[in-house]
Amino acid sequence: MFIIKCPYCGERDVTEFSYGGDATRAYPQDPAQATPEDWHAYVYERDNPRGWHVEWWQHSQGCRQWLKLRRNTLTHELGRTALPHEPLSPDDDEGSDA
Amino acid sequence: MAEITQRRSPLGGRAEARDINIPDGGTPGVALQHRTGLCITQAAAYPGCDAALRASLAEIAGSEPDARPNRSVAAPAGRLIWTGPAQYWLVTEDPQNPASDLAEATAETAAITEQGHGRVCLRLSGRDARLVLAKGSTIDFHPSHFAAGDCAQTGLLSVSCLIDCIADEDSAPGVGPVFDLYSARSTAEHFLEWAIEAAAPHGCRILTPGSGIAAP
Amino acid sequence: MIGDQLRRHPTLGGALDRSKALRFSFDGQRYSGFQGDTLASALLANGVTLLGRSFKYHRPRGVMSIGSEESNALAELRTGARREPNTRMTQIELFQGLEAQSQNRWPSLNLDLLSINGLVAPFLAAGFYYKTFMRPRGFWEKYEYFIRRAAGLGRASGEADPDRYERIHRHCDILVTGAGAAGLAAAKSAMQAGARVAILDEREAPGGWLRFDRNLIEGAPATVWLDETVAALRAADNVTFLTRTTAFGYYDHNLITAVERVQDHRAVPDPHKPRQRIWTFRAKQVILATGAVEQPLAFADNDRPGVMLAGALRGYLNAYGVMAGHKAVIFSNNDHAYRTALDLIDAGGAIEAVVDVRPSPAGDLVRAVRDRGVRVYTDSIVSHAKGGHALQACDVTPRGGGRPETIECDALGMSGGWNPAVHLHSQTGAKLDWRDDPGCFVPATAKWPCVSVGAANGDFQLADCLANGSEAGAQAAKASMGGTTATAVPGVRAFREERPHPIWEVPLGPDRRGKRFVDFQNDVTVEDVELAHREGFVSVEHLKRYTTMGMATDQGKTSNIAGLAIMARLRDKPIPEVGTTTFRPPFTPVSIGAIAGQERGQHFQPLRRTSMDDWHAENGAVFQNVGLWRRPHYYPHAQEDVDDASRREVTATRGAVGVCDVTTLGKIDVQGPDAAEFLNRIYANGFAKLPVGKARYGLMLREDGMVFDDGVTSRLGETRYLMTTTTGNAGPVMAKLEFYLQTVWPELRVRITSVTEQWAGFSVAGPKAREVLQDVIDIDISDGAFPFMAAAECRFAGAPARLFRISFSGERAYEVNVAADHGAEAWALTVAKAQALGGSVYGLESLGTMRIEKGHVAGTEINGQTTADDLGLGGMLSSKKEFIGKAMTGRPAYLAPDRQKLVGLRPVDGATWIKAGAQLIEDGAAAPPVQMLGHVTAVAFSPELNTPIALALLSGGMARAGAALEAAYPLTGESVRVRVVSPHFLDPEGTRMHG
Amino acid sequence: MTHYSVWSLIKGGLTGQKNWTRAWRDPEPKSSYDVIIIGGGGHGLATAHYLAKLHGVTNVAVLEKGWLGGGNVGRNTTIVRSNYLLDANAHFYEHSLKLWEGLSDDLNYNVMFSQRAVINLAHSKPQLDGFARRGNAMLLNGIDAELLDRDGVQAMVPYFDYSESARFPIYGGLMQRRGGSARHDAVAWGYARSADARGVDLIQNCEVTGFRIEDGRVLGVETTRGFIGAQKVGMAVAGHTSHVAAMAGLNRLPIESHKLQAMVSEGLKPLINQVYTFGAGHFYISQSDKGGLVYGGDLDGYNSYAQRGNYPLIEHVHAAGMALMPSLGRLRLTRHWAGVMDMSMDGSPIIGMTPIEGLYLNAGWCYGGFKATPASGWCFAHTIAQNRPHALNEAFTLNRFETGAQIDERGAGPIPGAH
Ligand SMILES: Cc1cc2nc3c(=O)[nH]c(=O)nc-3n(C[C@H](O)[C@H](O)[C@H](O)COP(=O)(O)OP(=O)(O)OC[C@H]3O[C@@H](n4cnc5c(N)ncnc54)[C@H](O)[C@@H]3O)c2cc1C
Ligand SMILES: NC(=O)c1ccc[n+]([C@@H]2O[C@H](COP(=O)([O-])OP(=O)(O)OC[C@H]3O[C@@H](n4cnc5c(N)ncnc54)[C@H](O)[C@@H]3O)[C@@H](O)[C@H]2O)c1
Ligand SMILES: Cc1cc2nc3c(=O)[nH]c(=O)nc-3n(C[C@H](O)[C@H](O)[C@H](O)COP(=O)(O)O)c2cc1C
Ligand SMILES: [Zn+2]
């Protein structure tokens, strides 16, 4: 039962959030230029790592902000959270933002 | 032509005054009151316009909202409550509905949306009020974490709720902490019944429905 | 004589309030006990030792333990709807009028016919059922019928649970689970450091073994320190102290769940209070002080009633004043059990012998027992316990072999040593270390901020429990909040104890008879473990599953270690290499009702009601649930059924005017300078040029190109739009829009807000719709001023409102939104006007009929498997702009000519109803497998066309127009010949709605 | 191997159970095999059994990183059914159900396949119509189905909340009488024992850590017990598919790993005699032969490889259970656990070829792969032995998403957690 740090509301229980999946996939910047392969990769393919994962969560019962979260899919440890436009990658080595 | 004059809350007739589980001569652990006739005006600034919006709010409400997340302030016109990034609620009483004035003032900077009919408000107060909240939400309601001027949007058992602490043990000695709970109108009946059930073990006094958003 | 508490010691029994005698019954027999008793202690005090039957062999069983690890003494508690099976008698607190029944026996506990299983036991070894019951083929269910009846334990009541439950959440700096010596010491030092502390214990009174053992702290009985410490903790306002509260789960991020039995010790709970309450603790630091569990020894017939754990024998005496036996034998591999001998002797009982497996025990306690003249058989074992429904004697045999000596006894206290209660620690996935002295697993590094102390950490000496507990409390306070205070540790005399000798299975005596139980509740014996080994089930996880060891309600608290140790011996490997099975929550079984808490009845996924809900109910609406909302399905008059009512409603609407509650549609306020651009990217059709005051139907796709949702979006102002969504998708659409806005296009100057709750909505449809509205709406709604697809903000009888000239029914129609607190009144007013004009209200059924007549798609067609093209909406996809899902729409399978597409159907005979869910096939007489061409999505009877009609998704779609097919409904054997027609049954040109 | 029969049991009883031999050997891995199957779960073991039995391929090793059957086959709630709507699924799962019907016999191992009926409950008229659509499709595909009304359900189980005021009133249900449950561990053990008897090496505690691939062709696998060569390698590692496939360079599959929890109550005398699903509340329940109520609900809802669940889901499942069956309140949860699910993008499996020669993939089972075990093994064995899919699995290709030919039974779209 995770405690997720909303960039606005601070630490809140996971039950206030909803999950949005892999946040390393990016909606094609220029949709018209994206190839079918780009779209296929975006819509259907996942790294699905066993370990650190960057993922979307929405603080749906709170401030309704979508945020990125680093989480270990094996241990359920949490790393940093970031706003959508802030960089965050699975191998970001900063353990947490404490 | 017929005119509709009265607002009809989904809690109308359902939250009338009564005592639940209060022994003779005993004091209730909590009190519940349905707050009626509230106008809720939501103001959400466009990117980069937060400061401008706050200035407009200050003009209309008489004080500026606290820019910090999850903070609320008592303004002359009502309460100003942070409800999201660059987004505030101004809660006022009928018939002073500031929505159109605010919309005019913020035409370039913010989206103004009325929400007062979409929410019901229960005021929960008393010695054990924090315990009652802890039966619904996972937030830390200890006085050192959640005191007057703190607010939070959270889940309360099965529904979403905005909790605004308008007074605490220090600011309202004897009354206990006072919280205004705003939740969706469509589930208002469940919300009220849940609150009564959660309050019952502590002894619960339901007060006559009242208007107004001022602290006791 | 039964019922006289003959086994009650005159003075001992710190837990009892002898001034309060209580009456209770077990299997209909009446007994008395005292306030403070458990059902187990009270029955023992009354000399009742046969309390239950085992799972498989139906062996007679007594009580084995004094706590939550109990595996034998299970009963059905209470009667009627409050009956609760499988309740551990060791945890049932006695109350006036308590009624309990034994279980898993027929016809009675004394005479259980299924104990015949014991006789055929040689054939019922572990896993026997995998090897038989295979023939004749398909006969398994017949055997299973009897197996299922023989298995199971207690009986469920089947009646709705009448009691209430609740949940409560608590944050704290430090949570201490277990209020024994170690936990209390920890809580005390944390409290003194000023931390927010919570401490809980599953027993009705705190103290752990301080109440069951006789100890001195600072020279006084330990209960003095106990009482003082508990009083100080209870008085502190930074401490929450809970008893009758079991920590049962330890989850990610230091979340501990606990169940408080608020009123289980009352006959009938106070209706204002919950029967049980679940606490979820979010602690910065957790201190596990859950003590240890004494282990039985696996000797022959170690399950005879009267054989119990040595500590239990002592605990019943000290806390409950129960002399469980007059002639007792102690069988031990450690010093600690000698306390039982000492306590029994000091209480006036007789110890026939102490049997110690060790060659030459000489610790302080051993000496003290010898000093009292008790015979100590060293290097010996109890090889066989004798008796049937009660213990009568036991055989003592030297370990090296030799003749057994039979000793008469009525109680046997066994002790195979103590195992730390590492359950909570292990539930997190944290590891265990093996400690050779005294031979037990102890917690290794914790996964979350947590330490184990006291017996839970393998520190069995009271002095260590107090010192380490105190230190842990101080450290945890420091870790969670800085600063520390030193706490004085009370002085305790340490006994010199010698190392226990691990003995996991006791050899059979020369008679080679008897069953050596490892898992008492599931009847798993040493031989079963050996059999599992012989058959290759050598991993402990295979062992568990093959024999069911550790899978009973006690989850192997007294059996797992012995079982795996025996396997280690068989495999010739050290115990830690064999490992343990996985520990899982809950620590002890938890009521399902408690976990559900208040989320019950109408509080489970609470229904959403519209402003007009009371009106609908008062006017006889039959409701239907749609998502979380309830909506009127139809409004029957007198004896009308749904079809009659709907036909009347539709006729009234098409002929005059109908009014329908559409509040539940999702409504999203979209505002900002870039709102048009935003909508243009979201919707598959163009929105950039929608003029102010106009509405447009919009189609949204999923990223994979399937249709996601549809609805009408109106432009209310230069920078303000109101989007509507389907009822079911309101939430998902909102979250999606927020996602794109916040993460993909943050540069757009747009803010969106759900206003579904803010506005009540109803539609007014039919030729007289304008007539109904024109004098309550404050704007000009003449066709010229307010044509089809017009939208405006306005006032409805003075109330804030919005008006849209849109139509789902195909009639001239308006949709009115009124600020929700005015919804009921606006509705009532409108309905009255409509009725005056010969109109009617209508519900979902009629709504469905009219949309089917018009061929409008809804949820049964927008089912996540259809493309815009499939729904006949392909023309809406803009080729001039990008929109969500566009790129995926061109994939070959989406363009295949045989895709199932929207068509209309009519019965060839013009009369027979077509059924929703029917499958379309060519030939009704074909034998399966039959190729299916499509299916019927929605059906209605069209009053206007005077025929049943249907919508369907059909392979090839309108390319099959005119074809005749079968709408087959083999579930009922029905089939209707149908003809494929246009889905636009009525007024395809739309002249009516354009007005 | 001892043949199991009444006689062998009697002999066991008379000899103190000394007559039994190991159910399977514990061999050292050979240096190479014709076929290596990675994953000693239900599907891997079934594949080995059918390779040996039906295709004569016996020089086979099953490599299991832990203990046989310790994955999802050992932790699932054992619902077996073939009540599917879409043709590809219907034919595949019906083939499976037919194999189930003869499985104990085939394996000489009682897998306790109990055709006690599976019933999907409906809570509104439209939901019942949706079920009818599926039931009609089943019947037309030659699969048994029955539509029940409320009374029909009540006659089977009196303990649900049938009142009009129930939060989710029961309208009826779709029943598949031939559906039911099986003893999950026995399925793994039965296949293991039979494969072993036919010469297959079952190698436990042997984790695959890499692949040896040259010129686009697989040569063998690296393991914690050394390199093992193979002509062909089949992957059947369920929740670990992405992880293992990535070792072979197959990155970014259309799969996410999620976890699903399950729960069991204390043992009870028979209470529920069929399998029920309460889809509207995300809850399902049946009763094991031992007497425990076995129940569960939805996924925890986020990617995870941890075989441990969290509490919010536990709360939700129990609340849903109470909504359906208010007498559950006084019964107790005894244990809950979790498994790692290979959720595919359309909720349907992938059984077939990969771009690498000699490497085959069996994955994407979501939370419904137990019932598929026989057909999955049967089809996978065929695919490996013949180097081409069987008609029954030819739709379940890895690249179906490129063409838009997804097999989306629920219409949930490419949100793996939603299937
Ligand atoms: C709680 C729960 C309930 C379920 N309920 C049902 C149900 O009611 N009905 C139904 O049909 N299905 C159900 N399922 C789904 C079903 O259990 C699975 O889909 C199915 O068992 C998967 O196939 P398997 O048996 O081969 O997988 P597994 O048993 O998981 O086998 C995969 C094996 O691969 C091994 N492995 C992984 N990586 C490696 C490696 N690198 N090297 C070697 N070995 C490796 C694993 O250890 C594992 O043993 C449920 C699942 C769960 C968790
Ligand atoms: N010398 C020995 O060999 C030996 C052996 C056993 C016990 N002891 C004695 O046992 C005591 C050990 O002290 P301690 O404090 O470590 O253990 P304890 O057993 O005295 O206390 C543990 C407490 O935790 C409670 N508990 C256990 N699991 C729980 C759960 N999940 N939820 C809530 N409560 C739970 C128990 O009810 C108990 O009251 C000392 O008095 C010691 O002398 C000694
Ligand atoms: C159908 C089924 C029934 C089960 N019944 C029981 C049971 O009666 N008692 C028990 O302790 N565990 C039971 N389990 C759970 C197992 O003990 C175990 O938790 C599960 O196989 C997962 O393994 P793990 O917990 O070792 O990871 C059952 C599991 C399944 C799949
Ligand atoms: Zn937030």
PDB file of N, CA and C in Angstrom, chain C residues 938-976:
ATOM      1  N   ALA C 938     -29.460  -4.344 -30.186  1.00  0.00           N
ATOM      2  CA  ALA C 938     -30.523  -3.637 -29.472  1.00  0.00           C
ATOM      3  C   ALA C 938     -31.836  -3.891 -30.182  1.00  0.00           C
ATOM      4  N   VAL C 939     -32.890  -4.024 -29.407  1.00  0.00           N
ATOM      5  CA  VAL C 939     -34.190  -4.307 -30.014  1.00  0.00           C
ATOM      6  C   VAL C 939     -35.253  -3.395 -29.428  1.00  0.00           C
ATOM      7  N   ALA C 940     -36.311  -3.220 -30.181  1.00  0.00           N
ATOM      8  CA  ALA C 940     -37.413  -2.406 -29.691  1.00  0.00           C
ATOM      9  C   ALA C 940     -38.648  -2.750 -30.504  1.00  0.00           C
ATOM     10  N   PHE C 941     -39.776  -2.331 -29.989  1.00  0.00           N
ATOM     11  CA  PHE C 941     -40.977  -2.371 -30.791  1.00  0.00           C
ATOM     12  C   PHE C 941     -41.267  -0.930 -31.174  1.00  0.00           C
ATOM     13  N   SER C 942     -41.356  -0.689 -32.476  1.00  0.00           N
ATOM     14  CA  SER C 942     -41.619   0.671 -32.912  1.00  0.00           C
ATOM     15  C   SER C 942     -43.119   0.887 -33.034  1.00  0.00           C
ATOM     16  N   PRO C 943     -43.701   1.686 -32.146  1.00  0.00           N
ATOM     17  CA  PRO C 943     -45.150   1.901 -32.221  1.00  0.00           C
ATOM     18  C   PRO C 943     -45.522   2.539 -33.554  1.00  0.00           C
ATOM     19  N   GLU C 944     -44.648   3.398 -34.021  1.00  0.00           N
ATOM     20  CA  GLU C 944     -44.968   4.122 -35.230  1.00  0.00           C
ATOM     21  C   GLU C 944     -44.970   3.214 -36.456  1.00  0.00           C
ATOM     22  N   LEU C 945     -43.968   2.347 -36.527  1.00  0.00           N
ATOM     23  CA  LEU C 945     -43.900   1.423 -37.656  1.00  0.00           C
ATOM     24  C   LEU C 945     -44.733   0.172 -37.380  1.00  0.00           C
ATOM     25  N   ASN C 946     -45.152   0.050 -36.133  1.00  0.00           N
ATOM     26  CA  ASN C 946     -45.944  -1.083 -35.688  1.00  0.00           C
ATOM     27  C   ASN C 946     -45.257  -2.415 -36.012  1.00  0.00           C
ATOM     28  N   THR C 947     -43.983  -2.446 -35.700  1.00  0.00           N
ATOM     29  CA  THR C 947     -43.226  -3.682 -35.908  1.00  0.00           C
ATOM     30  C   THR C 947     -42.030  -3.702 -34.973  1.00  0.00           C
ATOM     31  N   PRO C 948     -41.607  -4.882 -34.600  1.00  0.00           N
ATOM     32  CA  PRO C 948     -40.336  -4.963 -33.880  1.00  0.00           C
ATOM     33  C   PRO C 948     -39.196  -4.571 -34.812  1.00  0.00           C
ATOM     34  N   ILE C 949     -38.214  -3.926 -34.280  1.00  0.00           N
ATOM     35  CA  ILE C 949     -37.031  -3.564 -35.069  1.00  0.00           C
ATOM     36  C   ILE C 949     -35.800  -3.855 -34.226  1.00  0.00           C
ATOM     37  N   ALA C 950     -34.672  -3.878 -34.888  1.00  0.00           N
ATOM     38  CA  ALA C 950     -33.444  -4.137 -34.136  1.00  0.00           C
ATOM     39  C   ALA C 950     -32.272  -3.492 -34.851  1.00  0.00           C
ATOM     40  N   LEU C 951     -31.250  -3.228 -34.055  1.00  0.00           N
ATOM     41  CA  LEU C 951     -29.959  -2.855 -34.626  1.00  0.00           C
ATOM     42  C   LEU C 951     -29.049  -4.059 -34.493  1.00  0.00           C
ATOM     43  N   ALA C 952     -28.121  -4.158 -35.416  1.00  0.00           N
ATOM     44  CA  ALA C 952     -27.217  -5.305 -35.363  1.00  0.00           C
ATOM     45  C   ALA C 952     -25.872  -4.915 -35.940  1.00  0.00           C
ATOM     46  N   LEU C 953     -24.882  -5.657 -35.572  1.00  0.00           N
ATOM     47  CA  LEU C 953     -23.578  -5.544 -36.212  1.00  0.00           C
ATOM     48  C   LEU C 953     -23.444  -6.791 -37.075  1.00  0.00           C
ATOM     49  N   LEU C 954     -23.241  -6.562 -38.354  1.00  0.00           N
ATOM     50  CA  LEU C 954     -23.319  -7.668 -39.309  1.00  0.00           C
ATOM     51  C   LEU C 954     -22.122  -7.625 -40.242  1.00  0.00           C
ATOM     52  N   SER C 955     -21.536  -8.773 -40.430  1.00  0.00           N
ATOM     53  CA  SER C 955     -20.400  -8.879 -41.326  1.00  0.00           C
ATOM     54  C   SER C 955     -20.779  -8.328 -42.703  1.00  0.00           C
ATOM     55  N   GLY C 956     -20.011  -7.387 -43.177  1.00  0.00           N
ATOM     56  CA  GLY C 956     -20.315  -6.772 -44.466  1.00  0.00           C
ATOM     57  C   GLY C 956     -21.283  -5.606 -44.375  1.00  0.00           C
ATOM     58  N   GLY C 957     -21.998  -5.514 -43.289  1.00  0.00           N
ATOM     59  CA  GLY C 957     -22.876  -4.372 -43.062  1.00  0.00           C
ATOM     60  C   GLY C 957     -23.940  -4.210 -44.133  1.00  0.00           C
ATOM     61  N   MET C 958     -24.140  -2.986 -44.573  1.00  0.00           N
ATOM     62  CA  MET C 958     -25.230  -2.683 -45.488  1.00  0.00           C
ATOM     63  C   MET C 958     -25.027  -3.294 -46.878  1.00  0.00           C
ATOM     64  N   ALA C 959     -23.849  -3.868 -47.103  1.00  0.00           N
ATOM     65  CA  ALA C 959     -23.685  -4.606 -48.352  1.00  0.00           C
ATOM     66  C   ALA C 959     -24.669  -5.760 -48.414  1.00  0.00           C
ATOM     67  N   ARG C 960     -25.159  -6.171 -47.263  1.00  0.00           N
ATOM     68  CA  ARG C 960     -26.128  -7.277 -47.244  1.00  0.00           C
ATOM     69  C   ARG C 960     -27.570  -6.774 -47.216  1.00  0.00           C
ATOM     70  N   ALA C 961     -27.757  -5.511 -47.412  1.00  0.00           N
ATOM     71  CA  ALA C 961     -29.119  -4.967 -47.313  1.00  0.00           C
ATOM     72  C   ALA C 961     -30.090  -5.805 -48.123  1.00  0.00           C
ATOM     73  N   GLY C 962     -31.213  -6.087 -47.561  1.00  0.00           N
ATOM     74  CA  GLY C 962     -32.237  -6.870 -48.252  1.00  0.00           C
ATOM     75  C   GLY C 962     -32.139  -8.355 -47.995  1.00  0.00           C
ATOM     76  N   ALA C 963     -30.988  -8.807 -47.516  1.00  0.00           N
ATOM     77  CA  ALA C 963     -30.821 -10.242 -47.294  1.00  0.00           C
ATOM     78  C   ALA C 963     -31.686 -10.700 -46.126  1.00  0.00           C
ATOM     79  N   ALA C 964     -32.076 -11.939 -46.170  1.00  0.00           N
ATOM     80  CA  ALA C 964     -32.794 -12.528 -45.048  1.00  0.00           C
ATOM     81  C   ALA C 964     -31.844 -13.442 -44.286  1.00  0.00           C
ATOM     82  N   LEU C 965     -31.879 -13.325 -42.962  1.00  0.00           N
ATOM     83  CA  LEU C 965     -30.994 -14.118 -42.114  1.00  0.00           C
ATOM     84  C   LEU C 965     -31.803 -14.656 -40.945  1.00  0.00           C
ATOM     85  N   GLU C 966     -31.154 -15.522 -40.183  1.00  0.00           N
ATOM     86  CA  GLU C 966     -31.773 -15.997 -38.947  1.00  0.00           C
ATOM     87  C   GLU C 966     -31.160 -15.245 -37.779  1.00  0.00           C
ATOM     88  N   ALA C 967     -32.014 -14.689 -36.913  1.00  0.00           N
ATOM     89  CA  ALA C 967     -31.520 -14.174 -35.629  1.00  0.00           C
ATOM     90  C   ALA C 967     -31.719 -15.302 -34.628  1.00  0.00           C
ATOM     91  N   ALA C 968     -30.656 -16.043 -34.415  1.00  0.00           N
ATOM     92  CA  ALA C 968     -30.775 -17.275 -33.644  1.00  0.00           C
ATOM     93  C   ALA C 968     -30.517 -17.025 -32.165  1.00  0.00           C
ATOM     94  N   TYR C 969     -31.354 -17.615 -31.361  1.00  0.00           N
ATOM     95  CA  TYR C 969     -31.235 -17.488 -29.908  1.00  0.00           C
ATOM     96  C   TYR C 969     -31.312 -18.891 -29.320  1.00  0.00           C
ATOM     97  N   PRO C 970     -30.289 -19.682 -29.585  1.00  0.00           N
ATOM     98  CA  PRO C 970     -30.375 -21.093 -29.189  1.00  0.00           C
ATOM     99  C   PRO C 970     -30.494 -21.292 -27.684  1.00  0.00           C
ATOM    100  N   LEU C 971     -30.189 -20.286 -26.883  1.00  0.00           N
ATOM    101  CA  LEU C 971     -30.347 -20.426 -25.434  1.00  0.00           C
ATOM    102  C   LEU C 971     -31.773 -20.789 -25.080  1.00  0.00           C
ATOM    103  N   THR C 972     -32.721 -20.283 -25.869  1.00  0.00           N
ATOM    104  CA  THR C 972     -34.114 -20.646 -25.628  1.00  0.00           C
ATOM    105  C   THR C 972     -34.692 -21.410 -26.808  1.00  0.00           C
ATOM    106  N   GLY C 973     -33.859 -21.713 -27.777  1.00  0.00           N
ATOM    107  CA  GLY C 973     -34.339 -22.452 -28.933  1.00  0.00           C
ATOM    108  C   GLY C 973     -35.112 -21.592 -29.916  1.00  0.00           C
ATOM    109  N   GLU C 974     -35.047 -20.283 -29.738  1.00  0.00           N
ATOM    110  CA  GLU C 974     -35.813 -19.411 -30.631  1.00  0.00           C
ATOM    111  C   GLU C 974     -34.963 -18.957 -31.803  1.00  0.00           C
ATOM    112  N   SER C 975     -35.635 -18.668 -32.899  1.00  0.00           N
ATOM    113  CA  SER C 975     -34.938 -18.102 -34.040  1.00  0.00           C
ATOM    114  C   SER C 975     -35.948 -17.302 -34.842  1.00  0.00           C
ATOM    115  N   VAL C 976     -35.513 -16.146 -35.279  1.00  0.00           N
ATOM    116  CA  VAL C 976     -36.438 -15.276 -36.020  1.00  0.00           C
ATOM    117  C   VAL C 976     -35.828 -14.961 -37.376  1.00  0.00           C
TER     118      VAL C 976
END
